[in-house]
Amino acid sequence: MRDGQCCKSFPKQFKDDTEENVNGYPIYRRRATEPVQVGKYSIDNRWVVPYPWLLKKFNAHINVEVCVSVKSVKYIYKYVYKGHDAASVKIQKEGALDHDEILSFVEGRYVSAPEAMWRLNEFNCRINPTL
């Protein structure tokens, strides 16, 4: 909630059919129902989350969307095949200068499972388009 308004776009609009918006995300079907009084709030089908089983199973806020456009698939692959990240921590006495750059690179390198598979099969990991 921000300034008394839901920041997750609730309540949703009533829809007769599930449709795809311009970004490829679904706009789920929501049947028009009579409002139900819950405490001091009046709630209808526009406030209902369409996947309560997952919320109950994992006891967490879960946002499940079916992505079908090329744009959304490119977004997912961008982060899956982004490449490796590295982090290295070394504790030494103050004033000591002992830095081996090659050893730091070898010890701190992380290769993700998809990148390892591509490298073992000798696939090209980077594609540079010719313009």
Short mmCIF file of C-alpha atoms in Angstrom, two decimals:
data_model
loop_
_atom_site.label_atom_id
_atom_site.label_comp_id
_atom_site.label_asym_id
_atom_site.label_seq_id
_atom_site.Cartn_x
_atom_site.Cartn_y
_atom_site.Cartn_z
CA MET A 1 0.00 0.00 0.00
CA ARG A 2 1.21 3.47 -0.87
CA ASP A 3 -0.81 6.52 0.14
CA GLY A 4 -3.86 4.33 0.82
CA GLN A 5 -3.74 2.73 -2.66
CA CYS A 6 -2.68 -0.82 -3.55
CA CYS A 7 0.64 -0.78 -5.45
CA LYS A 8 -0.05 -4.21 -7.05
CA SER A 9 -2.82 -2.85 -9.32
CA PHE A 10 -5.70 -4.27 -7.28
CA PRO A 11 -8.63 -4.24 -7.76
CA LYS A 12 -8.34 -5.72 -11.23
CA GLN A 13 -11.05 -5.12 -13.82
CA PHE A 14 -13.74 -7.69 -14.61
CA LYS A 15 -12.94 -9.60 -17.84
CA ASP A 16 -14.98 -12.21 -19.73
CA ASP A 17 -11.91 -13.92 -21.25
CA THR A 18 -8.19 -14.21 -20.52
CA GLU A 19 -6.29 -11.94 -22.89
CA GLU A 20 -2.70 -10.99 -23.59
CA ASN A 21 -1.63 -7.37 -23.17
CA VAL A 22 0.91 -5.57 -25.38
CA ASN A 23 3.88 -6.81 -23.29
CA GLY A 24 2.83 -10.46 -23.53
CA TYR A 25 1.56 -10.75 -19.96
CA PRO A 26 -1.91 -12.20 -19.36
CA ILE A 27 -4.95 -10.30 -18.21
CA TYR A 28 -6.83 -13.08 -16.43
CA ARG A 29 -10.56 -13.72 -16.70
CA ARG A 30 -12.44 -12.34 -13.70
CA ARG A 31 -16.13 -13.07 -13.48
CA ALA A 32 -18.39 -10.38 -12.05
CA THR A 33 -19.56 -11.46 -8.59
CA GLU A 34 -21.63 -9.93 -5.83
CA PRO A 35 -19.57 -8.13 -3.18
CA VAL A 36 -19.02 -9.89 0.17
CA GLN A 37 -18.61 -7.96 3.40
CA VAL A 38 -15.39 -9.02 5.22
CA GLY A 39 -15.06 -6.97 8.39
CA LYS A 40 -15.29 -3.35 7.34
CA TYR A 41 -14.27 -4.12 3.73
CA SER A 42 -16.46 -4.99 0.75
CA ILE A 43 -14.66 -7.54 -1.45
CA ASP A 44 -15.59 -9.02 -4.83
CA ASN A 45 -13.79 -11.11 -7.46
CA ARG A 46 -11.58 -8.19 -8.52
CA TRP A 47 -9.57 -8.56 -5.26
CA VAL A 48 -9.02 -12.35 -5.51
CA VAL A 49 -5.56 -13.74 -6.35
CA PRO A 50 -5.98 -16.38 -9.11
CA TYR A 51 -3.46 -18.89 -7.65
CA PRO A 52 -4.28 -19.37 -3.93
CA TRP A 53 -2.82 -22.90 -3.86
CA LEU A 54 0.75 -21.57 -4.34
CA LEU A 55 0.24 -18.87 -1.71
CA LYS A 56 -0.90 -21.47 0.81
CA LYS A 57 1.82 -24.01 -0.05
CA PHE A 58 4.77 -21.60 0.21
CA ASN A 59 3.25 -19.16 2.73
CA ALA A 60 4.63 -16.21 0.77
CA HIS A 61 3.64 -13.53 -1.72
CA ILE A 62 4.09 -15.20 -5.11
CA ASN A 63 3.48 -13.54 -8.44
CA VAL A 64 2.89 -16.10 -11.20
CA GLU A 65 2.56 -14.87 -14.76
CA VAL A 66 2.55 -16.77 -18.04
CA CYS A 67 4.88 -14.97 -20.45
CA VAL A 68 4.35 -15.71 -24.13
CA SER A 69 5.90 -12.84 -26.06
CA VAL A 70 9.39 -12.76 -27.54
CA LYS A 71 10.17 -9.72 -25.41
CA SER A 72 9.50 -11.55 -22.14
CA VAL A 73 11.47 -14.64 -23.21
CA LYS A 74 14.44 -12.45 -24.18
CA TYR A 75 14.28 -10.85 -20.71
CA ILE A 76 14.47 -14.27 -19.01
CA TYR A 77 17.38 -15.52 -21.17
CA LYS A 78 19.26 -12.26 -20.66
CA TYR A 79 19.62 -13.06 -16.96
CA VAL A 80 20.07 -16.84 -17.30
CA TYR A 81 23.00 -16.46 -19.73
CA LYS A 82 24.33 -13.19 -18.32
CA GLY A 83 27.70 -14.67 -17.40
CA HIS A 84 29.61 -15.24 -14.22
CA ASP A 85 29.89 -13.08 -11.12
CA ALA A 86 32.77 -13.18 -8.69
CA ALA A 87 33.41 -12.21 -5.09
CA SER A 88 36.61 -12.68 -3.16
CA VAL A 89 37.53 -11.77 0.42
CA LYS A 90 41.01 -11.95 1.93
CA ILE A 91 41.99 -10.99 5.46
CA GLN A 92 45.60 -9.95 5.99
CA LYS A 93 47.67 -7.86 8.35
CA GLU A 94 47.61 -4.11 7.97
CA GLY A 95 50.34 -2.82 5.68
CA ALA A 96 51.03 -6.20 4.04
CA LEU A 97 51.14 -6.08 0.23
CA ASP A 98 50.59 -9.59 -1.08
CA HIS A 99 48.29 -9.57 -4.10
CA ASP A 100 48.37 -12.24 -6.80
CA GLU A 101 46.01 -11.07 -9.54
CA ILE A 102 45.99 -14.37 -11.46
CA LEU A 103 45.28 -16.44 -8.34
CA SER A 104 42.49 -14.01 -7.37
CA PHE A 105 40.86 -14.47 -10.78
CA VAL A 106 41.08 -18.29 -10.67
CA GLU A 107 39.77 -18.55 -7.09
CA GLY A 108 36.98 -16.01 -7.50
CA ARG A 109 35.57 -17.20 -10.83
CA TYR A 110 32.07 -18.65 -10.88
CA VAL A 111 30.64 -20.40 -13.92
CA SER A 112 26.89 -21.02 -14.00
CA ALA A 113 25.47 -24.38 -15.11
CA PRO A 114 24.21 -23.14 -18.52
CA GLU A 115 27.54 -21.43 -19.25
CA ALA A 116 29.48 -24.58 -18.27
CA MET A 117 27.33 -26.70 -20.61
CA TRP A 118 27.88 -24.28 -23.49
CA ARG A 119 31.64 -24.20 -22.89
CA LEU A 120 31.96 -28.01 -22.56
CA ASN A 121 30.07 -28.49 -25.84
CA GLU A 122 32.19 -25.73 -27.43
CA PHE A 123 29.19 -23.61 -28.39
CA ASN A 124 29.67 -19.92 -29.06
CA CYS A 125 28.72 -18.08 -25.83
CA ARG A 126 28.77 -14.61 -27.34
CA ILE A 127 27.09 -13.66 -30.60
CA ASN A 128 28.05 -10.34 -32.10
CA PRO A 129 25.73 -9.26 -34.92
CA THR A 130 27.33 -7.83 -38.03
CA LEU A 131 25.87 -4.50 -39.03
#
